[in-house]
PDB file of N, CA and C in Angstrom:
ATOM      1  N   MET A   1      55.991  74.305 174.194  1.00 53.00           N
ATOM      2  CA  MET A   1      56.348  74.445 176.041  1.00 53.00           C
ATOM      3  C   MET A   1      57.542  73.535 176.296  1.00 53.00           C
ATOM      4  N   THR A   2      58.455  74.648 177.153  1.00 56.00           N
ATOM      5  CA  THR A   2      59.444  73.601 177.911  1.00 56.00           C
ATOM      6  C   THR A   2      59.639  73.615 178.690  1.00 56.00           C
ATOM      7  N   GLY A   3      60.306  72.927 178.803  1.00 56.00           N
ATOM      8  CA  GLY A   3      60.013  72.346 181.071  1.00 56.00           C
ATOM      9  C   GLY A   3      60.805  73.493 180.941  1.00 56.00           C
ATOM     10  N   GLY A   4      60.908  74.822 181.312  1.00 58.00           N
ATOM     11  CA  GLY A   4      61.867  75.773 181.893  1.00 58.00           C
ATOM     12  C   GLY A   4      61.578  76.036 182.396  1.00 58.00           C
ATOM     13  N   GLU A   5      62.757  76.887 183.170  1.00 62.00           N
ATOM     14  CA  GLU A   5      62.291  78.117 184.582  1.00 62.00           C
ATOM     15  C   GLU A   5      61.515  78.692 184.392  1.00 62.00           C
ATOM     16  N   GLY A   6      61.181  79.461 184.504  1.00 64.00           N
ATOM     17  CA  GLY A   6      60.267  79.975 183.877  1.00 64.00           C
ATOM     18  C   GLY A   6      58.979  79.688 184.359  1.00 64.00           C
ATOM     19  N   ASP A   7      58.505  78.315 184.240  1.00 67.00           N
ATOM     20  CA  ASP A   7      57.258  77.619 184.123  1.00 67.00           C
ATOM     21  C   ASP A   7      56.208  77.745 184.782  1.00 67.00           C
ATOM     22  N   TRP A   8      57.316  76.824 186.371  1.00 66.00           N
ATOM     23  CA  TRP A   8      56.960  76.282 187.237  1.00 66.00           C
ATOM     24  C   TRP A   8      55.343  77.287 188.083  1.00 66.00           C
ATOM     25  N   TYR A   9      55.120  78.449 187.915  1.00 65.00           N
ATOM     26  CA  TYR A   9      53.728  78.347 188.477  1.00 65.00           C
ATOM     27  C   TYR A   9      52.999  78.363 186.992  1.00 65.00           C
ATOM     28  N   LEU A  10      53.153  77.739 186.074  1.00 64.00           N
ATOM     29  CA  LEU A  10      52.103  77.445 185.485  1.00 64.00           C
ATOM     30  C   LEU A  10      51.932  76.155 185.537  1.00 64.00           C
ATOM     31  N   ARG A  11      53.330  74.957 186.166  1.00 62.00           N
ATOM     32  CA  ARG A  11      52.745  73.779 185.985  1.00 62.00           C
ATOM     33  C   ARG A  11      51.278  73.430 187.553  1.00 62.00           C
ATOM     34  N   SER A  12      51.823  74.683 188.400  1.00 60.00           N
ATOM     35  CA  SER A  12      51.486  74.157 190.227  1.00 60.00           C
ATOM     36  C   SER A  12      49.911  74.405 189.826  1.00 60.00           C
ATOM     37  N   THR A  13      49.275  75.727 189.021  1.00 61.00           N
ATOM     38  CA  THR A  13      48.574  76.155 188.229  1.00 61.00           C
ATOM     39  C   THR A  13      47.196  75.410 188.365  1.00 61.00           C
ATOM     40  N   TYR A  14      48.256  74.234 187.534  1.00 59.00           N
ATOM     41  CA  TYR A  14      47.542  73.661 186.026  1.00 59.00           C
ATOM     42  C   TYR A  14      46.787  72.572 186.721  1.00 59.00           C
ATOM     43  N   GLU A  15      45.085  72.769 186.364  1.00 64.00           N
ATOM     44  CA  GLU A  15      45.097  71.499 186.626  1.00 64.00           C
ATOM     45  C   GLU A  15      44.472  70.411 185.514  1.00 64.00           C
ATOM     46  N   PRO A  16      44.328  69.374 185.126  1.00 66.00           N
ATOM     47  CA  PRO A  16      44.556  68.486 184.314  1.00 66.00           C
ATOM     48  C   PRO A  16      43.030  68.417 183.925  1.00 66.00           C
ATOM     49  N   GLN A  17      42.708  68.652 182.508  1.00 70.00           N
ATOM     50  CA  GLN A  17      40.534  68.424 182.263  1.00 70.00           C
ATOM     51  C   GLN A  17      40.908  66.668 182.361  1.00 70.00           C
ATOM     52  N   PRO A  18      39.758  66.569 182.478  1.00 71.00           N
ATOM     53  CA  PRO A  18      39.740  65.422 182.117  1.00 71.00           C
ATOM     54  C   PRO A  18      39.511  64.865 180.552  1.00 71.00           C
ATOM     55  N   THR A  19      39.701  63.860 180.148  1.00 77.00           N
ATOM     56  CA  THR A  19      40.610  63.754 178.984  1.00 77.00           C
ATOM     57  C   THR A  19      38.751  63.140 178.131  1.00 77.00           C
ATOM     58  N   PRO A  20      37.941  63.877 177.164  1.00 75.00           N
ATOM     59  CA  PRO A  20      36.329  63.546 177.109  1.00 75.00           C
ATOM     60  C   PRO A  20      36.746  62.766 176.601  1.00 75.00           C
ATOM     61  N   GLU A  21      35.300  61.944 176.619  1.00 78.00           N
ATOM     62  CA  GLU A  21      35.410  60.145 175.779  1.00 78.00           C
ATOM     63  C   GLU A  21      35.352  60.672 174.391  1.00 78.00           C
ATOM     64  N   PRO A  22      35.928  60.470 173.577  1.00 76.00           N
ATOM     65  CA  PRO A  22      36.198  60.667 172.222  1.00 76.00           C
ATOM     66  C   PRO A  22      34.746  59.623 171.226  1.00 76.00           C
ATOM     67  N   GLU A  23      33.880  60.608 170.468  1.00 79.00           N
ATOM     68  CA  GLU A  23      32.899  60.773 170.134  1.00 79.00           C
ATOM     69  C   GLU A  23      32.575  58.792 169.894  1.00 79.00           C
ATOM     70  N   PRO A  24      31.961  58.147 169.942  1.00 77.00           N
ATOM     71  CA  PRO A  24      31.722  56.726 169.104  1.00 77.00           C
ATOM     72  C   PRO A  24      31.261  56.509 168.034  1.00 77.00           C
ATOM     73  N   THR A  25      32.985  55.914 167.044  1.00 80.00           N
ATOM     74  CA  THR A  25      32.642  55.729 164.945  1.00 80.00           C
ATOM     75  C   THR A  25      31.090  55.424 165.097  1.00 80.00           C
ATOM     76  N   PRO A  26      31.126  55.823 164.621  1.00 76.00           N
ATOM     77  CA  PRO A  26      29.567  55.430 163.818  1.00 76.00           C
ATOM     78  C   PRO A  26      30.101  54.194 162.653  1.00 76.00           C
ATOM     79  N   GLU A  27      29.397  53.105 162.929  1.00 79.00           N
ATOM     80  CA  GLU A  27      29.868  52.020 162.312  1.00 79.00           C
ATOM     81  C   GLU A  27      29.405  52.483 160.878  1.00 79.00           C
ATOM     82  N   PRO A  28      30.071  51.766 159.853  1.00 75.00           N
ATOM     83  CA  PRO A  28      30.242  51.886 158.807  1.00 75.00           C
ATOM     84  C   PRO A  28      28.984  50.868 158.376  1.00 75.00           C
ATOM     85  N   GLU A  29      28.374  51.722 157.515  1.00 80.00           N
ATOM     86  CA  GLU A  29      26.897  50.418 156.739  1.00 80.00           C
ATOM     87  C   GLU A  29      27.730  49.498 156.312  1.00 80.00           C
ATOM     88  N   PRO A  30      26.615  48.056 156.579  1.00 77.00           N
ATOM     89  CA  PRO A  30      27.579  47.026 156.179  1.00 77.00           C
ATOM     90  C   PRO A  30      27.266  47.021 153.893  1.00 77.00           C
ATOM     91  N   THR A  31      29.008  47.278 153.744  1.00 80.00           N
ATOM     92  CA  THR A  31      28.637  46.816 152.454  1.00 80.00           C
ATOM     93  C   THR A  31      27.382  45.924 151.554  1.00 80.00           C
ATOM     94  N   PRO A  32      26.710  46.779 150.978  1.00 76.00           N
ATOM     95  CA  PRO A  32      26.041  45.235 150.092  1.00 76.00           C
ATOM     96  C   PRO A  32      26.724  44.303 149.201  1.00 76.00           C
ATOM     97  N   GLU A  33      25.669  43.044 150.120  1.00 79.00           N
ATOM     98  CA  GLU A  33      26.449  41.692 148.866  1.00 79.00           C
ATOM     99  C   GLU A  33      26.745  42.048 147.211  1.00 79.00           C
ATOM    100  N   PRO A  34      27.782  42.081 146.758  1.00 75.00           N
ATOM    101  CA  PRO A  34      27.410  42.088 145.721  1.00 75.00           C
ATOM    102  C   PRO A  34      26.367  40.409 144.508  1.00 75.00           C
ATOM    103  N   GLU A  35      25.426  41.144 144.330  1.00 78.00           N
ATOM    104  CA  GLU A  35      24.149  39.816 143.625  1.00 78.00           C
ATOM    105  C   GLU A  35      25.056  38.444 142.984  1.00 78.00           C
ATOM    106  N   PRO A  36      25.128  37.669 143.228  1.00 76.00           N
ATOM    107  CA  PRO A  36      25.665  36.523 142.241  1.00 76.00           C
ATOM    108  C   PRO A  36      25.411  36.391 140.961  1.00 76.00           C
ATOM    109  N   THR A  37      26.924  36.745 140.686  1.00 80.00           N
ATOM    110  CA  THR A  37      27.390  36.295 138.965  1.00 80.00           C
ATOM    111  C   THR A  37      26.280  35.309 138.180  1.00 80.00           C
ATOM    112  N   PRO A  38      25.641  35.232 137.654  1.00 76.00           N
ATOM    113  CA  PRO A  38      25.200  34.482 137.002  1.00 76.00           C
ATOM    114  C   PRO A  38      26.218  33.556 136.053  1.00 76.00           C
ATOM    115  N   GLU A  39      25.089  32.429 135.959  1.00 79.00           N
ATOM    116  CA  GLU A  39      26.486  31.678 135.422  1.00 79.00           C
ATOM    117  C   GLU A  39      26.134  31.337 133.469  1.00 79.00           C
ATOM    118  N   PRO A  40      27.740  32.109 133.051  1.00 75.00           N
ATOM    119  CA  PRO A  40      28.047  32.046 131.819  1.00 75.00           C
ATOM    120  C   PRO A  40      26.895  30.379 131.460  1.00 75.00           C
ATOM    121  N   GLU A  41      26.541  30.735 130.560  1.00 79.00           N
ATOM    122  CA  GLU A  41      25.711  29.891 129.687  1.00 79.00           C
ATOM    123  C   GLU A  41      26.636  28.906 128.588  1.00 79.00           C
ATOM    124  N   PRO A  42      26.925  28.037 129.098  1.00 76.00           N
ATOM    125  CA  PRO A  42      27.456  26.570 128.588  1.00 76.00           C
ATOM    126  C   PRO A  42      27.739  27.119 126.556  1.00 76.00           C
ATOM    127  N   THR A  43      28.697  27.201 126.372  1.00 80.00           N
ATOM    128  CA  THR A  43      28.564  27.092 124.862  1.00 80.00           C
ATOM    129  C   THR A  43      28.668  25.711 124.168  1.00 80.00           C
ATOM    130  N   PRO A  44      27.877  26.085 122.969  1.00 76.00           N
ATOM    131  CA  PRO A  44      27.205  24.631 122.508  1.00 76.00           C
ATOM    132  C   PRO A  44      27.990  24.793 121.683  1.00 76.00           C
ATOM    133  N   GLU A  45      28.482  23.417 121.223  1.00 80.00           N
ATOM    134  CA  GLU A  45      29.291  22.593 120.879  1.00 80.00           C
ATOM    135  C   GLU A  45      29.081  22.935 119.159  1.00 80.00           C
ATOM    136  N   PRO A  46      31.120  22.898 118.340  1.00 76.00           N
ATOM    137  CA  PRO A  46      30.131  23.810 117.547  1.00 76.00           C
ATOM    138  C   PRO A  46      29.970  22.773 116.348  1.00 76.00           C
ATOM    139  N   GLU A  47      29.441  22.769 115.199  1.00 79.00           N
ATOM    140  CA  GLU A  47      29.045  20.745 114.875  1.00 79.00           C
ATOM    141  C   GLU A  47      29.886  20.963 114.406  1.00 79.00           C
ATOM    142  N   PRO A  48      30.588  19.128 114.120  1.00 76.00           N
ATOM    143  CA  PRO A  48      30.813  18.696 113.216  1.00 76.00           C
ATOM    144  C   PRO A  48      31.598  19.339 111.843  1.00 76.00           C
ATOM    145  N   THR A  49      33.031  20.101 111.312  1.00 81.00           N
ATOM    146  CA  THR A  49      32.917  20.347 109.495  1.00 81.00           C
ATOM    147  C   THR A  49      32.742  19.446 109.161  1.00 81.00           C
ATOM    148  N   PRO A  50      31.555  18.858 107.577  1.00 76.00           N
ATOM    149  CA  PRO A  50      31.638  17.957 107.193  1.00 76.00           C
ATOM    150  C   PRO A  50      33.040  17.436 106.570  1.00 76.00           C
ATOM    151  N   GLU A  51      33.179  16.664 105.783  1.00 79.00           N
ATOM    152  CA  GLU A  51      35.061  16.399 105.461  1.00 79.00           C
ATOM    153  C   GLU A  51      34.128  17.013 104.175  1.00 79.00           C
ATOM    154  N   PRO A  52      35.171  17.318 103.253  1.00 75.00           N
ATOM    155  CA  PRO A  52      34.862  17.694 101.951  1.00 75.00           C
ATOM    156  C   PRO A  52      34.598  16.741 100.716  1.00 75.00           C
ATOM    157  N   GLU A  53      33.688  17.152  99.536  1.00 80.00           N
ATOM    158  CA  GLU A  53      33.772  15.317  99.384  1.00 80.00           C
ATOM    159  C   GLU A  53      34.222  15.415  98.091  1.00 80.00           C
ATOM    160  N   PRO A  54      35.254  14.772  98.140  1.00 76.00           N
ATOM    161  CA  PRO A  54      36.994  14.609  97.389  1.00 76.00           C
ATOM    162  C   PRO A  54      36.359  14.706  95.919  1.00 76.00           C
ATOM    163  N   THR A  55      37.321  15.553  95.591  1.00 79.00           N
ATOM    164  CA  THR A  55      37.646  16.107  94.781  1.00 79.00           C
ATOM    165  C   THR A  55      37.690  14.971  93.132  1.00 79.00           C
ATOM    166  N   PRO A  56      36.543  15.230  92.663  1.00 76.00           N
ATOM    167  CA  PRO A  56      37.131  14.089  90.835  1.00 76.00           C
ATOM    168  C   PRO A  56      37.994  14.358  91.122  1.00 76.00           C
ATOM    169  N   GLU A  57      38.623  12.947  89.935  1.00 78.00           N
ATOM    170  CA  GLU A  57      40.004  13.696  89.704  1.00 78.00           C
ATOM    171  C   GLU A  57      39.591  13.939  87.676  1.00 78.00           C
ATOM    172  N   PRO A  58      40.488  14.696  87.685  1.00 75.00           N
ATOM    173  CA  PRO A  58      39.755  14.833  85.975  1.00 75.00           C
ATOM    174  C   PRO A  58      40.295  14.643  85.092  1.00 75.00           C
ATOM    175  N   GLU A  59      39.555  14.113  84.228  1.00 78.00           N
ATOM    176  CA  GLU A  59      39.720  13.318  82.716  1.00 78.00           C
ATOM    177  C   GLU A  59      40.547  13.582  82.441  1.00 78.00           C
ATOM    178  N   PRO A  60      41.156  12.688  82.145  1.00 75.00           N
ATOM    179  CA  PRO A  60      42.815  12.504  81.064  1.00 75.00           C
ATOM    180  C   PRO A  60      42.730  13.551  79.577  1.00 75.00           C
ATOM    181  N   THR A  61      43.715  14.909  79.364  1.00 80.00           N
ATOM    182  CA  THR A  61      43.375  14.846  78.219  1.00 80.00           C
ATOM    183  C   THR A  61      43.136  14.552  77.281  1.00 80.00           C
ATOM    184  N   PRO A  62      43.238  14.446  76.282  1.00 76.00           N
ATOM    185  CA  PRO A  62      43.357  13.189  75.128  1.00 76.00           C
ATOM    186  C   PRO A  62      44.136  14.231  74.208  1.00 76.00           C
ATOM    187  N   GLU A  63      45.889  13.390  74.206  1.00 77.00           N
ATOM    188  CA  GLU A  63      46.504  13.628  73.520  1.00 77.00           C
ATOM    189  C   GLU A  63      46.122  14.352  71.838  1.00 77.00           C
ATOM    190  N   PRO A  64      46.105  15.467  71.197  1.00 74.00           N
ATOM    191  CA  PRO A  64      45.590  16.379  70.275  1.00 74.00           C
ATOM    192  C   PRO A  64      45.929  15.095  69.197  1.00 74.00           C
ATOM    193  N   GLU A  65      46.002  14.393  68.517  1.00 78.00           N
ATOM    194  CA  GLU A  65      45.768  14.228  66.797  1.00 78.00           C
ATOM    195  C   GLU A  65      46.709  15.030  66.734  1.00 78.00           C
ATOM    196  N   PRO A  66      47.690  14.474  65.726  1.00 75.00           N
ATOM    197  CA  PRO A  66      49.247  14.931  65.317  1.00 75.00           C
ATOM    198  C   PRO A  66      48.772  16.111  64.139  1.00 75.00           C
ATOM    199  N   THR A  67      48.912  16.515  63.019  1.00 77.00           N
ATOM    200  CA  THR A  67      48.212  17.316  62.732  1.00 77.00           C
ATOM    201  C   THR A  67      49.019  16.340  61.442  1.00 77.00           C
ATOM    202  N   PRO A  68      48.356  15.656  60.387  1.00 73.00           N
ATOM    203  CA  PRO A  68      48.644  15.398  59.835  1.00 73.00           C
ATOM    204  C   PRO A  68      49.649  15.924  58.659  1.00 73.00           C
ATOM    205  N   ARG A  69      51.511  16.187  58.515  1.00 74.00           N
ATOM    206  CA  ARG A  69      52.572  16.224  57.595  1.00 74.00           C
ATOM    207  C   ARG A  69      51.885  16.569  55.871  1.00 74.00           C
ATOM    208  N   PRO A  70      52.220  17.947  55.528  1.00 70.00           N
ATOM    209  CA  PRO A  70      51.459  17.173  53.873  1.00 70.00           C
ATOM    210  C   PRO A  70      52.671  16.140  52.854  1.00 70.00           C
ATOM    211  N   ASP A  71      52.355  16.118  52.573  1.00 73.00           N
ATOM    212  CA  ASP A  71      53.235  15.269  51.982  1.00 73.00           C
ATOM    213  C   ASP A  71      54.447  15.835  51.353  1.00 73.00           C
ATOM    214  N   PRO A  72      55.760  15.805  51.430  1.00 71.00           N
ATOM    215  CA  PRO A  72      56.919  15.717  50.924  1.00 71.00           C
ATOM    216  C   PRO A  72      56.571  15.995  48.765  1.00 71.00           C
ATOM    217  N   GLU A  73      57.023  16.572  47.785  1.00 75.00           N
ATOM    218  CA  GLU A  73      57.057  16.625  46.928  1.00 75.00           C
ATOM    219  C   GLU A  73      57.930  15.498  46.553  1.00 75.00           C
ATOM    220  N   PRO A  74      57.721  14.570  45.588  1.00 72.00           N
ATOM    221  CA  PRO A  74      58.716  13.910  44.883  1.00 72.00           C
ATOM    222  C   PRO A  74      59.563  13.959  44.114  1.00 72.00           C
ATOM    223  N   VAL A  75      60.598  13.897  45.196  1.00 71.00           N
ATOM    224  CA  VAL A  75      62.349  13.532  44.038  1.00 71.00           C
ATOM    225  C   VAL A  75      61.852  13.251  43.548  1.00 71.00           C
ATOM    226  N   PRO A  76      62.431  13.901  42.010  1.00 70.00           N
ATOM    227  CA  PRO A  76      62.399  12.896  40.858  1.00 70.00           C
ATOM    228  C   PRO A  76      64.289  12.108  40.487  1.00 70.00           C
ATOM    229  N   GLU A  77      63.649  10.544  40.804  1.00 72.00           N
ATOM    230  CA  GLU A  77      64.850   9.835  40.624  1.00 72.00           C
ATOM    231  C   GLU A  77      65.889  10.466  39.726  1.00 72.00           C
ATOM    232  N   PRO A  78      67.566  10.262  40.188  1.00 68.00           N
ATOM    233  CA  PRO A  78      68.305  10.404  39.149  1.00 68.00           C
ATOM    234  C   PRO A  78      68.263   9.706  38.255  1.00 68.00           C
ATOM    235  N   GLU A  79      68.645   9.538  36.876  1.00 70.00           N
ATOM    236  CA  GLU A  79      68.263   9.207  35.922  1.00 70.00           C
ATOM    237  C   GLU A  79      69.901   7.739  35.973  1.00 70.00           C
ATOM    238  N   PRO A  80      69.365   6.896  36.031  1.00 69.00           N
ATOM    239  CA  PRO A  80      70.580   5.789  35.804  1.00 69.00           C
ATOM    240  C   PRO A  80      71.751   6.635  34.782  1.00 69.00           C
ATOM    241  N   GLY A  81      73.548   6.225  35.768  1.00 70.00           N
ATOM    242  CA  GLY A  81      74.329   6.590  34.851  1.00 70.00           C
ATOM    243  C   GLY A  81      75.255   6.428  35.441  1.00 70.00           C
ATOM    244  N   PRO A  82      76.749   7.008  34.136  1.00 69.00           N
ATOM    245  CA  PRO A  82      77.151   7.911  35.317  1.00 69.00           C
ATOM    246  C   PRO A  82      77.158   8.370  36.699  1.00 69.00           C
ATOM    247  N   ARG A  83      77.954   7.676  37.366  1.00 65.00           N
ATOM    248  CA  ARG A  83      77.653   9.008  38.799  1.00 65.00           C
ATOM    249  C   ARG A  83      78.292   9.692  38.629  1.00 65.00           C
ATOM    250  N   PRO A  84      78.438  11.341  39.059  1.00 64.00           N
ATOM    251  CA  PRO A  84      79.246  12.237  38.833  1.00 64.00           C
ATOM    252  C   PRO A  84      80.592  12.535  39.862  1.00 64.00           C
ATOM    253  N   ASP A  85      81.837  12.197  39.814  1.00 69.00           N
ATOM    254  CA  ASP A  85      82.678  12.207  40.690  1.00 69.00           C
ATOM    255  C   ASP A  85      81.741  13.530  42.518  1.00 69.00           C
ATOM    256  N   PRO A  86      82.396  13.139  43.492  1.00 68.00           N
ATOM    257  CA  PRO A  86      81.155  13.897  44.421  1.00 68.00           C
ATOM    258  C   PRO A  86      82.968  14.740  44.841  1.00 68.00           C
ATOM    259  N   GLU A  87      82.565  15.636  45.176  1.00 72.00           N
ATOM    260  CA  GLU A  87      83.670  17.122  45.303  1.00 72.00           C
ATOM    261  C   GLU A  87      84.702  16.198  45.918  1.00 72.00           C
ATOM    262  N   PRO A  88      85.725  16.879  45.433  1.00 69.00           N
ATOM    263  CA  PRO A  88      87.189  16.698  46.092  1.00 69.00           C
ATOM    264  C   PRO A  88      87.281  17.439  47.654  1.00 69.00           C
ATOM    265  N   MET A  89      86.940  17.022  48.977  1.00 67.00           N
ATOM    266  CA  MET A  89      87.503  17.805  50.317  1.00 67.00           C
ATOM    267  C   MET A  89      88.328  18.803  50.642  1.00 67.00           C
ATOM    268  N   PRO A  90      87.735  19.835  50.685  1.00 64.00           N
ATOM    269  CA  PRO A  90      89.417  20.049  50.708  1.00 64.00           C
ATOM    270  C   PRO A  90      90.576  19.785  52.141  1.00 64.00           C
TER     271      PRO A  90
END
């Protein structure tokens, strides 16, 4: 409603109604306190890892014995005498 010229009679006869008191807001229920969190159990310290035993050094592998070579066939010695001339090199 705007305050135009035609509204004067409404304003003169209007009796303001007493403002009704607002209903009191009901108090919110108190929030229940959360249960205290139980403290976590202390983590047990891990047992110290035992030091590994030192690995024993491997025994040195014995060198294989050399395979005996078969005796070479004896080369017949040249008969004593005049030697043949060696072939001339080209």
